[in-house]
Short mmCIF file of C-alpha atoms and ligand atoms in Angstrom, two decimals:
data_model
loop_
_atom_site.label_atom_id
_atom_site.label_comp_id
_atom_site.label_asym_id
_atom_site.label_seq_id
_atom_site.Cartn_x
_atom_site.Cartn_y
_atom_site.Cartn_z
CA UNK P 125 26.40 -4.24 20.94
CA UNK P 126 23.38 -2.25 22.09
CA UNK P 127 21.65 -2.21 18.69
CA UNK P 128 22.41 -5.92 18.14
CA UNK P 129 20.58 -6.26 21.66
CA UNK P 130 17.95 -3.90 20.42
CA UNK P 131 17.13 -4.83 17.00
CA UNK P 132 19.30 -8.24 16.62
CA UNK P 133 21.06 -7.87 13.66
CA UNK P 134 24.44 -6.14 12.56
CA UNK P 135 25.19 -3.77 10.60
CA UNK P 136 23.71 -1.27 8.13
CA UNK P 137 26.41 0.43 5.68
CA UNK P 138 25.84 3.84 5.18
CA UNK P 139 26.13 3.38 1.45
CA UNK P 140 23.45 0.70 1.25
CA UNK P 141 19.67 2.97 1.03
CA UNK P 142 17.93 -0.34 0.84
CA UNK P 143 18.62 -1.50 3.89
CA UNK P 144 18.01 2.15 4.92
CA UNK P 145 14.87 1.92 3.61
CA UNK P 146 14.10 -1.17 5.24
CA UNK P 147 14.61 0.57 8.58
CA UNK P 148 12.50 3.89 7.93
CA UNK P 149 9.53 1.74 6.34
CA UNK P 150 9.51 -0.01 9.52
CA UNK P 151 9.79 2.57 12.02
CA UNK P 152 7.62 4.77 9.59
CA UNK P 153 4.95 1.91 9.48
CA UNK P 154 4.91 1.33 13.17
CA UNK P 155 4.56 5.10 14.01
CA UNK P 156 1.67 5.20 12.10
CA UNK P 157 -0.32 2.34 12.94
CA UNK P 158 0.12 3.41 16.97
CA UNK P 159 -1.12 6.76 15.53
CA UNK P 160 -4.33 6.22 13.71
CA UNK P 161 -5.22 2.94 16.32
CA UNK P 162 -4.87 5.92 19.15
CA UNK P 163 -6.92 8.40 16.95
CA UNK P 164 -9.71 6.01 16.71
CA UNK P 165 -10.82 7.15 19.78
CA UNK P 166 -11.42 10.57 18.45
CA UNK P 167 -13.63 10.53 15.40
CA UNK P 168 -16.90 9.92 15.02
CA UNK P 169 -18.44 6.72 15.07
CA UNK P 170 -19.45 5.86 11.43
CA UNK P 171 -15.60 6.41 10.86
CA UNK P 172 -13.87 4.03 13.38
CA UNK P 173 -13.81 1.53 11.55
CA UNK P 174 -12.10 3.16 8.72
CA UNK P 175 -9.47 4.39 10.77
CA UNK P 176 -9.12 0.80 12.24
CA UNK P 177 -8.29 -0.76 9.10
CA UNK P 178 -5.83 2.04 8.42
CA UNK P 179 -3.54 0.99 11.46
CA UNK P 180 -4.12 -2.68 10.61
CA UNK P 181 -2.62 -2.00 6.76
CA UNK P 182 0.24 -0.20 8.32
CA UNK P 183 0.44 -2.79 11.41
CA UNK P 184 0.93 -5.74 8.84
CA UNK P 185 3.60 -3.75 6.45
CA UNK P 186 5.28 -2.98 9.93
CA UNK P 187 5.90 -6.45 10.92
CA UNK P 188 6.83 -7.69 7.33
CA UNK P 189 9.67 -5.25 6.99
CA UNK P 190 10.52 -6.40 10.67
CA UNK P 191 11.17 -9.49 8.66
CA UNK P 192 12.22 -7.92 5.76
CA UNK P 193 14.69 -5.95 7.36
CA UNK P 194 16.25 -8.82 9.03
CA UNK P 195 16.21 -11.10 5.19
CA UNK P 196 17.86 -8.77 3.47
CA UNK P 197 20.50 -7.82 6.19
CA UNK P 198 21.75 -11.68 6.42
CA UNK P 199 21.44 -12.52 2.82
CA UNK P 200 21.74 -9.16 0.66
CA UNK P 201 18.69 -10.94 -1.52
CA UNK P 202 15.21 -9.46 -2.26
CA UNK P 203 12.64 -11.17 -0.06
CA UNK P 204 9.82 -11.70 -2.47
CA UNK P 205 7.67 -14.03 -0.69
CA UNK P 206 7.46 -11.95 2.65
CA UNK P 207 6.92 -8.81 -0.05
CA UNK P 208 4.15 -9.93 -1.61
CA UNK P 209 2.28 -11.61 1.96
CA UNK P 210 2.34 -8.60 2.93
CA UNK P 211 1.15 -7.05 -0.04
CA UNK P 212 -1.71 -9.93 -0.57
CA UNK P 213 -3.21 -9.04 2.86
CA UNK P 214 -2.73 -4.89 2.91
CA UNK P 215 -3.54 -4.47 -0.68
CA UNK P 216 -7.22 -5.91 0.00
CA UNK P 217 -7.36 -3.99 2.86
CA UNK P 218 -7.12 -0.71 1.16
CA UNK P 219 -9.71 -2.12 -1.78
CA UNK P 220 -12.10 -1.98 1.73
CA UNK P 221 -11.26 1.50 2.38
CA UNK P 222 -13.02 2.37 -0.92
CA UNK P 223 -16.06 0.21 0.04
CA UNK P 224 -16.08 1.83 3.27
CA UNK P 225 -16.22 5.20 2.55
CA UNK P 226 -18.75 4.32 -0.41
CA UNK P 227 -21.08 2.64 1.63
CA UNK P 228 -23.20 5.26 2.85
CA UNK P 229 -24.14 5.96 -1.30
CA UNK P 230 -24.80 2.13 -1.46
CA UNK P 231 -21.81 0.45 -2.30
CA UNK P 232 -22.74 -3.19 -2.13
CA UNK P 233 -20.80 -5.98 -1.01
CA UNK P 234 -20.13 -7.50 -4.84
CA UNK P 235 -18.07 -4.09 -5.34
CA UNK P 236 -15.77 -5.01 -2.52
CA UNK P 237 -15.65 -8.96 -3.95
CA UNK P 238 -14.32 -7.22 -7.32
CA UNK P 239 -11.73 -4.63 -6.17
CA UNK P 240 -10.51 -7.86 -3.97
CA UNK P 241 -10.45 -9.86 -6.46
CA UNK P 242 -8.42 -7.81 -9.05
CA UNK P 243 -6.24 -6.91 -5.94
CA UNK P 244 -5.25 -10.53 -5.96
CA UNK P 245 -5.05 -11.25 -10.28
CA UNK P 246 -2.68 -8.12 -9.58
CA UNK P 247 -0.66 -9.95 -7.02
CA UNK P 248 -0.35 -13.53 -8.22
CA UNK P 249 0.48 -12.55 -11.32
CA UNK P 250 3.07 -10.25 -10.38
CA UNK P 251 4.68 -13.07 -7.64
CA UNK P 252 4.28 -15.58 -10.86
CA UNK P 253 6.29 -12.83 -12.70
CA UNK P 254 9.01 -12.02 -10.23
CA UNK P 255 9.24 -15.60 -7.97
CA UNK P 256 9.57 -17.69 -11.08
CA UNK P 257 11.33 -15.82 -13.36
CA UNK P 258 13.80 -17.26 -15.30
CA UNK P 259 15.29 -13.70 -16.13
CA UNK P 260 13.87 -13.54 -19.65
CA UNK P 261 12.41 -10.12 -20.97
CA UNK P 262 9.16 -12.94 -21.90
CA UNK P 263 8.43 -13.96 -18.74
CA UNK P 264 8.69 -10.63 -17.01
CA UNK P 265 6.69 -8.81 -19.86
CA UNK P 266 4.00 -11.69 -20.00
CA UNK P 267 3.00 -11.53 -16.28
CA UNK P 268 3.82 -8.38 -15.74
CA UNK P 269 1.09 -7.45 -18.68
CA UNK P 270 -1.03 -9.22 -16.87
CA UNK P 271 -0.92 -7.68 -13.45
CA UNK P 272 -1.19 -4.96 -15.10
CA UNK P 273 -5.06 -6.01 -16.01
CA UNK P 274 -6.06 -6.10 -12.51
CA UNK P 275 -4.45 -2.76 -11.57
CA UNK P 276 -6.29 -0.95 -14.38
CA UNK P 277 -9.36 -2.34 -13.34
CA UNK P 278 -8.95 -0.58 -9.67
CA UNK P 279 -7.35 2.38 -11.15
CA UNK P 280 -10.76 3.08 -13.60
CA UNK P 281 -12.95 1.81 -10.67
CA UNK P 282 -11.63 4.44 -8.44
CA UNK P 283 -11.33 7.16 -11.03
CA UNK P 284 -14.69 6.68 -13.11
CA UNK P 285 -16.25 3.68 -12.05
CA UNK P 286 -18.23 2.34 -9.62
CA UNK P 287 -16.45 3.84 -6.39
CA UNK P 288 -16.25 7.30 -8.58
CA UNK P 289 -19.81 7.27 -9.40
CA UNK P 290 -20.88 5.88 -5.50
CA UNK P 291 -18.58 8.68 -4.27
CA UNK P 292 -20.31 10.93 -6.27
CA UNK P 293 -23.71 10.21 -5.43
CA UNK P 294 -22.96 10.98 -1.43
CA UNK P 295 -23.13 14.30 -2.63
CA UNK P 296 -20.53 14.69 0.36
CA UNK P 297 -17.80 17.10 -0.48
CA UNK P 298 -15.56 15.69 2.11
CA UNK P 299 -16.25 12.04 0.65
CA UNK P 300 -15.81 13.27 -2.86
CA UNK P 301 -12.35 15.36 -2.20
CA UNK P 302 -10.75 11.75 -0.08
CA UNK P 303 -11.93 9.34 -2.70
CA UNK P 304 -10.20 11.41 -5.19
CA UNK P 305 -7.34 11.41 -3.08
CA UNK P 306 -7.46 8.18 -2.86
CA UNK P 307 -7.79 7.46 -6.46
CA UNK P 308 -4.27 10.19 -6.78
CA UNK P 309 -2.58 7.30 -4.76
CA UNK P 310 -3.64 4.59 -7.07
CA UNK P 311 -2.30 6.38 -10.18
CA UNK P 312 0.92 7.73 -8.64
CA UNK P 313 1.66 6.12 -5.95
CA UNK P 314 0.97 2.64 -7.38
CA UNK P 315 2.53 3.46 -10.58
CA UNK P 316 6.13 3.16 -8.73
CA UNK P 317 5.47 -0.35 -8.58
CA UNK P 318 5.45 -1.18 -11.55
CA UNK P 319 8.56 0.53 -11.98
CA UNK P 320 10.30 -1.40 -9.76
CA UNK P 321 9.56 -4.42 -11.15
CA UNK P 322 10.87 -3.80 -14.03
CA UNK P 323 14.36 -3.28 -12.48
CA UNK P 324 14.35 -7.11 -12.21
CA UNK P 325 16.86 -9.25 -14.22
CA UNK P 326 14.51 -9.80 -18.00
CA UNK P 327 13.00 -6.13 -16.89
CA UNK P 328 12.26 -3.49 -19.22
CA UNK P 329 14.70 -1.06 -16.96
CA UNK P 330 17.21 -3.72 -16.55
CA UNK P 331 18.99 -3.00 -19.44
CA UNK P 332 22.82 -2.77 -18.72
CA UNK P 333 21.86 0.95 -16.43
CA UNK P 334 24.45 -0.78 -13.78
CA UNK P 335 21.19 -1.62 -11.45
CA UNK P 336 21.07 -4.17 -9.35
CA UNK P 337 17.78 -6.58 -8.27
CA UNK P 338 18.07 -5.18 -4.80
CA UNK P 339 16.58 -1.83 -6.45
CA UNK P 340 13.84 -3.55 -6.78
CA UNK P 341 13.36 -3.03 -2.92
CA UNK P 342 14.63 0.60 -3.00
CA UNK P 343 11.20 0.87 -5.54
CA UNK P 344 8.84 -0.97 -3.10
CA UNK P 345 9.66 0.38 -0.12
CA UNK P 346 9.57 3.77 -1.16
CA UNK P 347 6.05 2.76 -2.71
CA UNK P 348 4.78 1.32 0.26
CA UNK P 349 5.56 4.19 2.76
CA UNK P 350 4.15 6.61 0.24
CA UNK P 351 0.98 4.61 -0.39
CA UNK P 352 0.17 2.78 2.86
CA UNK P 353 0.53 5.69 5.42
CA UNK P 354 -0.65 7.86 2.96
CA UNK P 355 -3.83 6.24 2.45
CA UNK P 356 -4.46 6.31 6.24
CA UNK P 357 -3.71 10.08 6.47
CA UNK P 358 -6.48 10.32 3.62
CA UNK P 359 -8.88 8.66 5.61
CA UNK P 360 -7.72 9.90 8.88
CA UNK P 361 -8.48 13.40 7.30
CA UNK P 362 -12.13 12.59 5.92
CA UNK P 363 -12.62 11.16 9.68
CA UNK P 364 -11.26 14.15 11.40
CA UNK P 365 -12.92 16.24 8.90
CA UNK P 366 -16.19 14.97 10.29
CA UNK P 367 -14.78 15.50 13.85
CA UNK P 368 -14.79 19.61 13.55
CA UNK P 369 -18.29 19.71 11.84
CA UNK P 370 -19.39 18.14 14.63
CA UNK P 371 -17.41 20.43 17.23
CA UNK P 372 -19.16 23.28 15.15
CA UNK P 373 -23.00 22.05 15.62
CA UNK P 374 -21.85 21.90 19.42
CA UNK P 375 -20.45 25.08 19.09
CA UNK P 376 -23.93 26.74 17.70
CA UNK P 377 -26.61 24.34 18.11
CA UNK P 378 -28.60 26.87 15.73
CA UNK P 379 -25.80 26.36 12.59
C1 RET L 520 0.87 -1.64 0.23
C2 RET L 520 1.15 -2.24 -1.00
C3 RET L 520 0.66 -1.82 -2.22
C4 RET L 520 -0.26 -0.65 -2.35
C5 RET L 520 1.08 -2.57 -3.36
C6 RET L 520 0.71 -2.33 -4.61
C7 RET L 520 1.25 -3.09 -5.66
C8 RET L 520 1.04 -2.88 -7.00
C9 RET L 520 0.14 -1.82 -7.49
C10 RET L 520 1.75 -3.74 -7.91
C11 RET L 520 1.61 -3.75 -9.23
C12 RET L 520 2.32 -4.54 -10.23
C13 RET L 520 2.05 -4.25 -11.56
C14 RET L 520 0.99 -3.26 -11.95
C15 RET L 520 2.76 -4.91 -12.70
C16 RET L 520 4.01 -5.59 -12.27
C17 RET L 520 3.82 -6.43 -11.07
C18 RET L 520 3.35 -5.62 -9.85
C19 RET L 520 2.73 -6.65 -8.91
C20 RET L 520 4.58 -5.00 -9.20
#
């Protein structure tokens, strides 16, 4: 009664770890957008805004799997068009954290333009791929190729191109060590997308392993957690990185 009250909805069975993950992402998400909007406060300035769009990417995944959550509790189905909302406004959002911490070397504002718009070819063709699938291995493979496109692009930006090479230039060892971070994330982290969609029915991994579309989920939301908060914490530790250097000069004025 009191969690129907408290988070109106019924059940979750113990041996169902989607809807488990459901509940962690969310609680996960919302933890960590109070926590880097509260830490704001407490970096210098030149990094606020960083740290800002940190607890606005985990702030929108938090009230999608709100939604989520509640979607896949009632109808046991994958909710693909909340998924990828979210995804087609937080994805973009962490394309800016790369322009933001590039900045200072130059970045210019046709950089961000790009990383946004492969962010999107990524994500339309993916929701073409999954919403409108028609369970063939052709139409999964097809779009999926093609989402695939975009990632690359951000995945060689990040490593070698443009937001490497900007990075670079600061010549700041803190920027250099968090885009690289950052760029870890993109390979690894966003490389258990993929995966997941491939669980789908016409999937390369759905091949008679016994799994179910609703792994699909267990994928993403195990992505997202990884990659959203993780991403802030990279920032959050370039930002509070800057934060002691500057408690040092106060320290010894002479340093
Ligand atoms: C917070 C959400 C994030 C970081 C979402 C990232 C999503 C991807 C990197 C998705 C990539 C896909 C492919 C590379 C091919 C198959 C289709 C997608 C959309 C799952």
């Amino acid at each position: 009664m009191l969690t129907t009250v408290l988070f109106g909805l019924v059940d979750i069975r113990v041996d169902d770890p989607v809807a488990f993950t459901f509940f962690t992402g969310y609680m996960a998400m919302l933890a960590a957008s109070v926590f880097f909007f509260a830490e704001r406060g407490s970096v210098e300035g030149k990094w606020k805004l960083s740290l800002l769009v940190s607890a606005l990417i985990t702030g929108i995944a938090a009230i999608h799997y709100y939604y989520m959550r509640d979607y896949y509790l009632s109808t046991g189905k994958t909710p693909t068009a909340l998924r990828y909302i979210d995804w087609t406004l937080t994805v973009p959002l962490m394309v800016v954290e790369f322009y933001l911490l590039t900045k200072a070397a130059g970045a210019k504002i046709s950089l961000l333009w790009k990383l946004i718009a492969a962010a999107v070819f990524m994500l339309v063709t993916g929701y073409i791929g999954e919403a409108f699938t028609d369970g063939s291995a052709g139409h999964s493979m097809l779009w999926g190729t093609l989402s695939t496109l975009g990632y690359v692009y951000i995945l060689y930006s990040a490593w070698f191109g443009e937001v490497a090479q900007l990075a670079n230039s600061t010549g700041d060892a803190i920027v250099i060590k968090g885009i690289r971070a950052l760029a870890w994330f993109v390979l690894v982290g966003w490389a258990i997308y993929p995966i997941g969609y491939m669980c789908m029915p016409g999937g390369l991994l759905n091949i008679g392993l016994g799994w179910q579309p609703s792994n699909v989920d267990l994928f993403y939301n195990i992505a997202d957690a990884i990659n959203k908060i993780g991403f802030g914490l990279v920032v959050y530790g370039i930002a509070a990185s800057g934060k002691s250097a500057a408690a040092v000069r106060e320290l010894s004025p002479t340093a």
